[in-house]
Tab-separated table of C-alpha atoms and ligand atoms in Angstrom:
chain	number	residue	atom	x	y	z
A	238	MET	CA	-16.361	12.354	-24.039
A	239	GLY	CA	-14.681	10.609	-27.242
A	240	ILE	CA	-12.005	8.350	-27.063
A	241	GLY	CA	-10.154	10.861	-29.481
A	242	ARG	CA	-10.029	13.446	-26.688
A	243	LEU	CA	-8.707	10.946	-24.263
A	244	ARG	CA	-5.554	10.384	-26.541
A	245	ILE	CA	-4.661	14.015	-26.350
A	246	LEU	CA	-4.517	14.540	-22.829
A	247	PRO	CA	-1.386	16.318	-21.673
A	248	GLU	CA	-0.681	13.496	-19.477
A	249	ASP	CA	-0.262	11.273	-22.146
A	250	LYS	CA	2.308	13.604	-23.922
A	251	VAL	CA	4.369	13.606	-20.654
A	252	TYR	CA	4.463	9.759	-21.142
A	253	ASP	CA	5.594	10.110	-24.724
A	254	THR	CA	8.318	12.386	-23.561
A	255	ILE	CA	9.516	10.129	-20.791
A	256	ARG	CA	9.668	7.139	-23.327
A	257	LYS	CA	11.603	9.224	-25.772
A	258	GLN	CA	14.223	10.731	-23.359
A	259	ARG	CA	15.001	7.238	-21.521
A	260	GLN	CA	15.649	5.837	-24.535
A	261	GLN	CA	18.334	9.165	-25.444
A	262	ARG	CA	19.675	8.736	-21.936
A	263	SER	CA	20.373	5.110	-22.017
A	264	PRO	CA	21.110	4.365	-25.778
A	265	GLY	CA	20.636	0.988	-26.667
A	266	ARG	CA	18.406	0.142	-23.855
A	267	SER	CA	14.609	-0.263	-24.866
A	268	PRO	CA	12.267	0.147	-21.846
A	269	GLY	CA	12.080	-2.648	-19.327
A	270	ALA	CA	15.230	-4.375	-20.891
A	271	PRO	CA	17.725	-5.870	-18.440
A	272	GLY	CA	19.818	-3.651	-16.235
A	273	ILE	CA	16.749	-1.508	-14.724
A	274	ASN	CA	18.132	0.870	-11.975
A	275	ALA	CA	15.228	1.095	-9.522
A	276	LEU	CA	14.334	3.813	-6.871
A	277	VAL	CA	11.934	3.068	-3.813
A	278	LEU	CA	11.115	5.992	-1.906
A	279	GLY	CA	10.042	5.502	1.881
A	280	GLY	CA	11.562	3.284	4.473
A	281	GLY	CA	9.131	1.202	6.037
A	282	GLY	CA	7.947	-2.316	5.815
A	283	ARG	CA	5.896	-1.859	2.701
A	284	GLU	CA	8.862	-0.389	0.970
A	285	TYR	CA	10.990	-3.199	2.129
A	286	ALA	CA	8.549	-5.625	0.593
A	287	ILE	CA	8.905	-3.618	-2.717
A	288	ALA	CA	12.623	-3.696	-2.607
A	289	TRP	CA	12.812	-7.627	-1.634
A	290	ARG	CA	10.401	-8.201	-4.675
A	291	LEU	CA	12.604	-6.076	-6.950
A	292	ALA	CA	15.743	-8.058	-5.734
A	293	ARG	CA	14.176	-11.349	-7.083
A	294	CYS	CA	14.190	-9.855	-10.649
A	295	ASP	CA	16.585	-10.975	-13.234
A	296	SER	CA	15.991	-7.641	-14.930
A	297	VAL	CA	16.910	-5.481	-12.331
A	298	ALA	CA	20.767	-4.251	-12.003
A	299	THR	CA	20.516	-1.707	-8.858
A	300	ILE	CA	18.114	-1.073	-6.067
A	301	ASP	CA	18.327	2.292	-4.257
A	302	VAL	CA	15.953	3.159	-1.503
A	303	MET	CA	15.332	6.932	-0.146
A	304	PRO	CA	15.633	6.544	2.966
A	305	GLY	CA	15.437	3.123	3.649
A	306	ASN	CA	16.322	1.558	6.858
A	307	ALA	CA	18.982	-0.501	8.324
A	308	GLY	CA	17.752	-3.650	7.248
A	309	MET	CA	17.383	-3.070	3.852
A	310	ALA	CA	20.987	-1.798	3.844
A	311	ILE	CA	21.803	-5.899	3.482
A	312	PHE	CA	20.505	-5.770	-0.254
A	313	THR	CA	20.045	-2.215	-1.311
A	314	ARG	CA	21.897	1.180	-1.538
A	315	LEU	CA	20.361	3.447	1.080
A	316	ILE	CA	20.267	7.005	-0.033
A	317	ASP	CA	20.352	9.469	2.517
A	318	ILE	CA	18.487	12.184	0.855
A	319	PRO	CA	15.087	13.259	2.269
A	320	PRO	CA	12.689	12.261	-0.445
A	321	THR	CA	10.907	15.569	-0.374
A	322	ASP	CA	14.289	17.270	-1.022
A	323	THR	CA	13.146	17.616	-4.990
A	324	GLN	CA	16.313	18.843	-6.058
A	325	ALA	CA	18.308	16.404	-4.286
A	326	VAL	CA	16.087	13.649	-5.748
A	327	GLN	CA	16.205	14.752	-9.222
A	328	GLN	CA	20.115	14.814	-9.047
A	329	HIS	CA	20.152	11.519	-7.718
A	330	ILE	CA	18.126	10.312	-10.331
A	331	ALA	CA	20.375	11.923	-13.525
A	332	ALA	CA	23.333	10.854	-11.571
A	333	SER	CA	22.289	6.887	-10.834
A	334	HIS	CA	20.802	6.934	-14.026
A	335	ILE	CA	17.415	5.595	-12.375
A	336	ASP	CA	15.045	3.967	-14.774
A	337	LEU	CA	12.198	3.489	-12.343
A	338	ALA	CA	11.047	4.940	-9.334
A	339	ILE	CA	8.165	3.513	-6.876
A	340	VAL	CA	6.601	5.627	-4.207
A	341	GLY	CA	5.664	3.738	-1.106
A	342	PRO	CA	3.779	6.316	1.669
A	343	ASP	CA	0.594	8.305	0.944
A	344	GLU	CA	2.539	11.464	2.552
A	345	LEU	CA	5.041	11.354	-0.469
A	346	ILE	CA	2.096	11.211	-2.871
A	347	GLU	CA	0.313	14.112	-1.098
A	348	ALA	CA	3.998	16.210	-1.225
A	349	GLY	CA	3.486	15.672	-4.871
A	350	LEU	CA	6.643	13.291	-5.305
A	351	GLY	CA	4.674	11.687	-8.107
A	352	ASP	CA	4.575	14.729	-10.039
A	353	THR	CA	8.302	15.640	-9.259
A	354	LEU	CA	9.361	12.251	-10.535
A	355	ARG	CA	7.682	12.656	-13.713
A	356	ARG	CA	9.174	15.698	-14.444
A	357	ALA	CA	12.589	13.620	-14.179
A	358	SER	CA	11.576	11.711	-17.351
A	359	ILE	CA	11.634	7.942	-15.786
A	360	ALA	CA	9.150	5.508	-15.205
A	361	VAL	CA	6.989	6.413	-12.044
A	362	VAL	CA	4.709	4.132	-9.925
A	363	GLY	CA	2.624	6.606	-8.111
A	364	PRO	CA	-0.192	8.888	-8.715
A	365	SER	CA	-0.199	12.649	-9.073
A	366	ARG	CA	-1.098	14.505	-6.318
A	367	ALA	CA	-4.137	15.363	-8.026
A	368	ALA	CA	-5.247	11.789	-8.700
A	369	GLY	CA	-3.885	10.469	-5.121
A	370	ARG	CA	-6.628	12.804	-3.579
A	371	ILE	CA	-8.607	9.492	-3.733
A	372	GLU	CA	-6.761	8.712	-0.727
A	373	TRP	CA	-6.683	11.633	1.767
A	374	SER	CA	-9.584	13.297	0.643
A	375	LYS	CA	-12.475	11.106	1.831
A	376	SER	CA	-15.399	13.615	0.266
A	377	PHE	CA	-13.371	13.327	-2.867
A	378	ALA	CA	-13.329	9.646	-3.096
A	379	LYS	CA	-16.952	9.347	-2.277
A	380	GLU	CA	-17.984	12.111	-4.708
A	381	LEU	CA	-16.209	9.653	-7.342
A	382	MET	CA	-17.691	6.456	-6.267
A	383	ASP	CA	-21.149	8.339	-6.323
A	384	GLU	CA	-20.701	9.646	-9.763
A	385	ALA	CA	-19.029	6.163	-11.135
A	386	GLY	CA	-22.064	3.928	-9.433
A	387	VAL	CA	-19.434	2.282	-7.107
A	388	PRO	CA	-21.207	0.849	-4.101
A	389	THR	CA	-20.095	2.528	-0.977
A	390	ALA	CA	-21.895	3.552	2.319
A	391	PRO	CA	-24.102	6.885	2.659
A	392	TRP	CA	-21.984	9.718	3.689
A	393	ARG	CA	-22.135	13.628	4.570
A	394	ALA	CA	-18.958	16.080	4.598
A	395	PHE	CA	-18.797	18.718	7.009
A	396	PRO	CA	-16.268	21.569	7.450
A	397	ASP	CA	-15.063	20.814	10.828
A	398	GLY	CA	-16.115	18.613	13.840
A	399	ALA	CA	-18.615	21.249	15.376
A	400	SER	CA	-20.775	21.155	12.479
A	401	ALA	CA	-20.569	17.474	12.177
A	402	ALA	CA	-21.215	17.190	15.933
A	403	VAL	CA	-24.515	19.108	15.388
A	404	ALA	CA	-25.925	16.908	12.672
A	405	LEU	CA	-25.164	13.547	14.549
A	406	ALA	CA	-28.365	11.001	14.696
A	407	ASP	CA	-28.949	8.405	16.976
A	408	GLY	CA	-27.033	5.104	16.535
A	409	PRO	CA	-23.599	4.127	15.270
A	410	VAL	CA	-21.676	6.026	12.718
A	411	VAL	CA	-18.092	6.036	11.082
A	412	VAL	CA	-16.493	9.594	11.667
A	413	LYS	CA	-13.473	10.118	9.342
A	414	ALA	CA	-10.781	12.694	9.097
A	415	ASP	CA	-11.228	14.417	5.718
A	416	GLY	CA	-7.713	14.608	5.382
A	417	LEU	CA	-4.121	12.608	5.667
A	418	ALA	CA	-4.089	10.701	8.934
A	419	ALA	CA	-1.651	7.950	8.723
A	420	GLY	CA	-4.253	5.110	8.859
A	421	LYS	CA	-5.399	6.301	12.288
A	422	GLY	CA	-8.310	8.973	11.108
A	423	VAL	CA	-10.961	6.739	11.503
A	424	VAL	CA	-13.227	6.039	14.479
A	425	VAL	CA	-16.349	3.607	14.315
A	426	ALA	CA	-18.559	5.023	17.004
A	427	ARG	CA	-21.116	3.065	18.694
A	428	ASP	CA	-23.657	5.729	19.098
A	429	ARG	CA	-23.922	9.271	19.083
A	430	GLU	CA	-22.207	10.302	22.377
A	431	ALA	CA	-19.042	7.997	21.070
A	432	ALA	CA	-19.188	10.284	18.105
A	433	ARG	CA	-19.421	13.384	19.719
A	434	VAL	CA	-16.224	12.316	21.893
A	435	ALA	CA	-14.288	11.533	19.002
A	436	LEU	CA	-15.073	14.677	17.213
A	437	ALA	CA	-14.766	16.985	20.631
A	438	THR	CA	-11.210	15.331	21.717
A	439	GLY	CA	-9.883	15.591	18.130
A	440	SER	CA	-9.010	11.998	17.797
A	441	ILE	CA	-9.246	12.165	14.230
A	442	GLY	CA	-7.630	15.142	14.051
A	443	SER	CA	-9.086	19.004	13.671
A	444	GLY	CA	-9.980	19.695	10.020
A	445	PRO	CA	-13.165	18.628	7.622
A	446	VAL	CA	-14.638	15.557	8.730
A	447	VAL	CA	-16.915	12.760	6.862
A	448	LEU	CA	-19.529	11.190	8.765
A	449	GLU	CA	-20.698	7.406	6.973
A	450	ASP	CA	-23.417	4.879	8.042
A	451	VAL	CA	-21.776	1.490	9.472
A	452	LEU	CA	-21.531	-0.881	7.267
A	453	GLU	CA	-21.863	-4.750	8.636
A	454	GLY	CA	-19.635	-7.469	7.184
A	455	GLU	CA	-16.224	-8.807	6.774
A	456	GLU	CA	-13.301	-6.763	5.487
A	457	ALA	CA	-10.828	-7.628	2.693
A	458	SER	CA	-7.916	-5.736	0.725
A	459	LEU	CA	-7.832	-5.424	-3.069
A	460	GLN	CA	-4.597	-3.795	-4.285
A	461	THR	CA	-4.746	-2.934	-8.117
A	462	LEU	CA	-2.395	-1.739	-10.680
A	463	VAL	CA	-4.143	1.505	-12.323
A	464	ASP	CA	-2.834	2.751	-15.462
A	465	GLY	CA	-5.537	5.346	-16.905
A	466	GLU	CA	-8.756	3.084	-17.526
A	467	THR	CA	-6.441	-0.091	-17.296
A	468	VAL	CA	-6.974	-1.841	-13.820
A	469	VAL	CA	-4.985	-5.257	-13.115
A	470	ALA	CA	-5.836	-6.815	-9.917
A	471	LEU	CA	-3.050	-8.183	-7.435
A	472	PRO	CA	-3.736	-10.979	-5.066
A	473	PRO	CA	-6.363	-10.196	-2.306
A	474	ALA	CA	-5.283	-10.131	1.278
A	475	ARG	CA	-6.975	-9.661	4.746
A	476	ASP	CA	-5.075	-7.338	7.246
A	477	HIS	CA	-5.822	-6.863	11.267
A	478	LYS	CA	-5.862	-3.005	12.007
A	479	ARG	CA	-6.291	-3.306	15.614
A	480	VAL	CA	-3.814	-3.499	18.166
A	481	GLY	CA	-5.051	-6.275	20.169
A	482	GLU	CA	-5.763	-10.058	19.930
A	483	GLY	CA	-9.362	-10.756	18.881
A	484	ASP	CA	-9.434	-7.040	17.291
A	485	THR	CA	-9.749	-5.269	20.136
A	486	GLY	CA	-8.147	-1.752	21.099
A	487	PRO	CA	-6.970	1.167	19.059
A	488	ASN	CA	-6.348	1.161	15.234
A	489	THR	CA	-2.822	0.881	14.231
A	490	GLY	CA	-1.072	0.999	10.935
A	491	GLY	CA	-1.561	-2.896	10.437
A	492	MET	CA	-0.621	-5.669	12.957
A	493	GLY	CA	-0.568	-8.323	10.338
A	494	ALA	CA	-2.149	-9.624	7.075
A	495	TYR	CA	-2.413	-12.864	5.049
A	496	SER	CA	-3.130	-13.822	1.413
A	497	PRO	CA	-4.910	-16.030	-0.168
A	498	THR	CA	-8.725	-15.792	1.589
A	499	GLU	CA	-11.346	-17.747	1.091
A	500	LEU	CA	-13.432	-14.455	1.765
A	501	LEU	CA	-12.087	-12.991	-1.392
A	502	PRO	CA	-10.891	-15.866	-3.495
A	503	ASP	CA	-7.906	-15.265	-5.931
A	504	GLU	CA	-10.180	-16.209	-9.055
A	505	GLN	CA	-12.608	-13.334	-8.095
A	506	ALA	CA	-9.919	-10.604	-7.792
A	507	GLN	CA	-10.278	-8.950	-11.131
A	508	ASP	CA	-13.904	-9.268	-11.637
A	509	LEU	CA	-14.080	-6.981	-8.472
A	510	ALA	CA	-11.591	-4.771	-9.593
A	511	ASN	CA	-13.518	-4.063	-12.758
A	512	GLU	CA	-16.524	-3.469	-10.505
A	513	LEU	CA	-15.213	-1.569	-7.836
A	514	VAL	CA	-11.913	0.267	-9.078
A	515	ALA	CA	-12.250	0.400	-12.735
A	516	PRO	CA	-15.342	2.905	-12.909
A	517	VAL	CA	-13.254	5.309	-10.451
A	518	ALA	CA	-10.364	5.034	-12.740
A	519	GLN	CA	-12.645	6.238	-15.546
A	520	ALA	CA	-13.996	8.986	-13.605
A	521	LEU	CA	-10.607	10.057	-12.990
A	522	VAL	CA	-9.630	9.873	-16.572
A	523	ARG	CA	-12.758	11.836	-17.276
A	524	ARG	CA	-11.764	14.515	-15.053
A	525	GLY	CA	-8.411	14.806	-16.971
A	526	ILE	CA	-6.530	13.355	-13.864
A	527	PRO	CA	-5.444	9.917	-15.105
A	528	TYR	CA	-3.972	7.724	-12.338
A	529	ARG	CA	-0.960	5.781	-12.735
A	530	GLY	CA	0.187	3.823	-9.620
A	531	VAL	CA	-1.559	1.231	-7.113
A	532	ILE	CA	-4.813	1.811	-5.994
A	533	TYR	CA	-5.769	-0.305	-2.800
A	534	ALA	CA	-9.565	-0.917	-2.253
A	535	GLY	CA	-10.791	-1.526	1.459
A	536	LEU	CA	-13.592	-3.822	0.786
A	537	ILE	CA	-16.334	-5.018	3.112
A	538	ARG	CA	-18.841	-7.873	2.154
A	539	THR	CA	-22.123	-7.221	3.419
A	540	ARG	CA	-25.825	-8.611	2.905
A	541	ASP	CA	-26.132	-6.714	-0.373
A	542	GLY	CA	-22.899	-7.617	-1.792
A	543	TRP	CA	-19.277	-5.947	-1.947
A	544	LYS	CA	-18.935	-2.613	-1.282
A	545	VAL	CA	-16.051	0.005	-1.050
A	546	LEU	CA	-14.757	1.251	2.487
A	547	GLU	CA	-11.981	3.476	1.233
A	548	TYR	CA	-9.102	3.740	-1.457
A	549	ASN	CA	-5.647	4.255	-0.880
A	550	ALA	CA	-3.130	5.761	-3.307
A	551	ARG	CA	-0.548	3.162	-2.782
A	552	PHE	CA	0.532	-0.652	-1.801
A	553	GLY	CA	-0.999	-1.725	1.304
A	554	ASP	CA	1.182	-1.903	4.482
A	555	PRO	CA	1.123	-4.779	5.418
A	556	GLU	CA	-0.459	-6.200	2.590
A	557	ALA	CA	2.639	-5.749	0.218
A	558	GLN	CA	4.471	-8.194	2.609
A	559	VAL	CA	2.028	-11.028	1.837
A	560	THR	CA	1.095	-10.342	-1.606
A	561	LEU	CA	4.291	-9.073	-3.565
A	562	PRO	CA	6.021	-12.660	-2.548
A	563	ARG	CA	2.872	-14.419	-4.435
A	564	LEU	CA	3.336	-12.304	-7.699
A	565	GLY	CA	4.934	-14.553	-10.551
A	566	GLY	CA	6.991	-13.180	-13.640
A	567	ASP	CA	9.299	-10.113	-13.536
A	568	PHE	CA	7.872	-7.577	-10.946
A	569	ALA	CA	10.240	-4.705	-12.305
A	570	ARG	CA	9.310	-5.145	-15.658
A	571	LEU	CA	5.802	-4.955	-14.501
A	572	MET	CA	6.285	-1.846	-12.590
A	573	VAL	CA	8.312	-0.357	-15.535
A	574	ALA	CA	5.205	-0.816	-17.930
A	575	LEU	CA	3.139	0.511	-15.476
A	576	GLY	CA	5.214	3.614	-15.077
A	577	GLU	CA	5.563	4.147	-18.480
A	578	GLY	CA	2.065	4.129	-19.333
A	579	ARG	CA	2.036	0.733	-21.125
A	580	LEU	CA	0.308	-1.903	-18.362
A	581	ALA	CA	-2.553	-3.012	-21.056
A	582	GLU	CA	0.125	-3.841	-23.411
A	583	HIS	CA	2.299	-5.596	-20.949
A	584	ALA	CA	-0.614	-7.539	-19.105
A	585	ARG	CA	-1.848	-8.751	-22.534
A	586	ASP	CA	1.571	-10.058	-23.265
A	587	HIS	CA	2.361	-11.268	-19.781
A	588	PRO	CA	-0.840	-12.114	-17.854
A	589	LEU	CA	-0.141	-11.576	-14.189
A	590	ARG	CA	-0.034	-15.061	-12.459
A	591	PHE	CA	-0.608	-15.496	-8.497
A	592	GLY	CA	1.801	-17.842	-6.941
A	593	GLN	CA	0.022	-20.739	-4.904
A	594	ARG	CA	1.929	-20.598	-1.891
A	595	ALA	CA	0.544	-18.859	1.177
A	596	TYR	CA	2.025	-16.039	3.098
A	597	VAL	CA	1.551	-14.480	6.483
A	598	SER	CA	3.003	-11.466	8.286
A	599	VAL	CA	3.143	-10.458	11.941
A	600	ALA	CA	4.274	-7.061	12.886
A	601	LEU	CA	6.585	-6.731	15.970
A	602	CYS	CA	6.112	-3.895	17.636
A	603	SER	CA	7.442	-1.827	20.521
A	604	GLU	CA	5.814	-1.031	23.816
A	605	GLY	CA	3.671	1.846	23.608
A	606	TYR	CA	2.519	1.544	19.723
A	607	PRO	CA	0.406	2.744	18.343
A	608	GLY	CA	0.896	5.396	20.904
A	609	LYS	CA	4.218	6.968	21.616
A	610	THR	CA	7.457	4.523	21.802
A	611	GLU	CA	10.999	4.577	22.636
A	612	GLY	CA	13.735	3.371	20.055
A	613	GLY	CA	17.029	2.101	20.649
A	614	GLN	CA	16.335	-1.404	22.150
A	615	PRO	CA	18.665	-3.913	20.948
A	616	ILE	CA	17.051	-6.684	18.780
A	617	ASP	CA	17.656	-10.582	19.254
A	618	GLY	CA	17.365	-13.469	17.296
A	619	LEU	CA	17.365	-11.956	13.799
A	620	GLU	CA	19.960	-14.784	12.732
A	621	ASP	CA	17.744	-17.532	14.068
A	622	LEU	CA	14.834	-17.409	11.834
A	623	PRO	CA	13.733	-20.851	10.327
A	624	ASP	CA	13.512	-21.756	6.412
A	625	GLY	CA	11.054	-19.838	4.639
A	626	VAL	CA	10.696	-17.177	7.349
A	627	TRP	CA	12.232	-13.495	6.627
A	628	ALA	CA	12.393	-10.493	8.912
A	629	PHE	CA	11.087	-7.321	6.623
A	630	HIS	CA	12.487	-4.434	8.354
A	631	ALA	CA	10.042	-1.366	8.941
A	632	ALA	CA	11.906	0.620	11.600
A	633	THR	CA	15.356	-0.185	12.496
A	634	ARG	CA	18.674	1.135	12.771
A	635	ARG	CA	22.148	-0.225	13.403
A	636	ALA	CA	24.828	0.464	16.133
A	637	GLY	CA	27.917	-1.477	15.011
A	638	ALA	CA	27.094	-5.182	14.391
A	639	ARG	CA	23.549	-4.820	16.108
A	640	PHE	CA	20.092	-3.737	14.835
A	641	LEU	CA	18.318	-1.404	17.411
A	642	THR	CA	14.518	-0.685	17.316
A	643	ALA	CA	13.681	2.862	15.690
A	644	GLY	CA	10.008	3.253	15.684
A	645	GLY	CA	6.445	1.309	16.569
A	646	ARG	CA	6.404	-1.153	13.939
A	647	VAL	CA	9.782	-2.406	13.894
A	648	ILE	CA	9.874	-5.764	11.847
A	649	HIS	CA	7.177	-7.638	9.786
A	650	VAL	CA	7.839	-11.545	10.319
A	651	VAL	CA	7.079	-12.874	6.792
A	652	ALA	CA	6.585	-16.330	6.322
A	653	GLY	CA	5.331	-18.631	3.363
A	654	GLY	CA	3.789	-22.030	3.252
A	655	ASP	CA	1.745	-24.509	1.086
A	656	SER	CA	-1.324	-23.201	3.153
A	657	VAL	CA	-2.166	-20.156	5.355
A	658	ALA	CA	-1.945	-22.523	8.169
A	659	GLU	CA	1.577	-23.387	7.566
A	660	ALA	CA	2.327	-20.159	6.821
A	661	ARG	CA	1.068	-18.855	10.195
A	662	ARG	CA	2.552	-21.482	12.029
A	663	LEU	CA	5.922	-20.413	10.666
A	664	ALA	CA	5.410	-16.837	11.121
A	665	ASN	CA	4.514	-17.342	14.652
A	666	LEU	CA	7.694	-19.247	15.282
A	667	GLY	CA	9.683	-16.379	13.795
A	668	ALA	CA	8.076	-13.861	15.771
A	669	GLU	CA	8.513	-15.851	18.560
A	670	ARG	CA	12.343	-15.853	18.333
A	671	ILE	CA	12.903	-12.043	17.646
A	672	ARG	CA	12.903	-10.294	20.622
A	673	TRP	CA	13.684	-6.826	22.387
A	674	LYS	CA	12.718	-5.318	25.653
A	675	GLY	CA	8.999	-4.473	25.393
A	676	ARG	CA	8.305	-6.245	22.132
A	677	PHE	CA	4.902	-7.218	21.491
A	678	TYR	CA	2.732	-8.900	18.664
A	679	ARG	CA	-0.339	-10.636	17.628
A	680	SER	CA	-0.392	-14.102	17.927
A	681	ASP	CA	-3.958	-14.627	16.022
A	682	ILE	CA	-2.995	-13.051	12.737
A	683	ALA	CA	-4.813	-15.190	10.361
A	684	ALA	CA	-6.473	-17.368	12.900
A	685	GLN	CA	-9.949	-16.635	11.368
A	686	GLU	CA	-8.693	-18.264	8.070
A	687	VAL	CA	-7.645	-21.159	9.898
A	688	ALA	CA	-9.556	-23.638	11.898
A	689	VAL	CA	-7.620	-23.053	15.175
A	690	ALA	CA	-8.190	-26.041	18.041
B	820	LIG	N1	-3.127	-2.057	5.878
B	820	LIG	C1	-3.951	-0.850	5.903
B	820	LIG	C2	-3.150	0.250	5.186
B	820	LIG	O1	-2.194	-0.205	4.551
B	820	LIG	O2	-3.644	1.450	5.237
């Protein structure tokens, strides 16, 4: 396929239209000029981190969050509209002169919000539903990786759990739901019996299934900005998925994260993005569904080198909480450039810089998480955090002057330091000070990165 053909993709025409219409709607303001009105869609810790980083940009005039959470009301405007109410979202964009929209959670990408927002002629960070399938359709992602020559575990797809169970061989296997699963659709089964149980009990859902070989090694998270064939790496991070100390117990949405990491040093991030993300971005362009947004690659360093475990169509949660604070430059203008299909030009003129400070994030959770939890517990200690420590709210609501819990992962305590060890010490100090009945957290976040006596 020739370059000429790529240039006339309908998607590119959409971006031309977006640029022209924005200039008409905001006469005198060139794209990315001071005074960006930003809209963040979603309401968890990742969206808090996105809004927090936007709030530190001189170029930003206003930040709206839809629907957000009570903690975000301190520095943003909460918009009480469900992000899936297409008509109301479009009305809000027009009425509030929104320039930039950043879609947080994968379920909104899956609901087609990236496409809806683009029709409103604004800069959108979030892929189309067709390209976003790399997250929830594990078989689609695997096909793309095979086509693009990206190293990943051998795999097979099945229409349902029963047919997958028949095909099970001896030995360990990864069982994945081939659909949206809120970070919980993966079981690493130690043997055939454990895999059978996972398939029979519906712990990964009831739809199509992918079985994969188990890869041995250490895992890292590499988030990248992807605009067609342009791929720009963000600072690498590591997260802790299991609920218990020492990486034990069931998988969660993420109990904590840190950045940087010696496992995947900052200096290697762009090379790995070129090797493990760019070929898939090119494959999506060849299919006529160019990607515009964030691709988060879950990576594993095996004896044979780095391989891809999975792709996600969004910033990581809690990886965003520890990587966005490390980004130098004007994050909002970077997002506008990505959302308008100008990432290559922007990255050439403003190379992305990673700050040298380290960040650690510790998730404070309600009793019962990742299972059923009860909200409504009053939260104490929020006003008592040390310098350099922040409470990124993920699931809180307000009752008068007090914050109450409103979900499983309630607050991410984020701390910065000159080293991971210092950031970890501060994050744990902050975590200890914020309390409610039944709250728990892992005190070993980032311990593997730091020599702990
Ligand atoms: N940290 C895992 C995720 O964002 O999916």
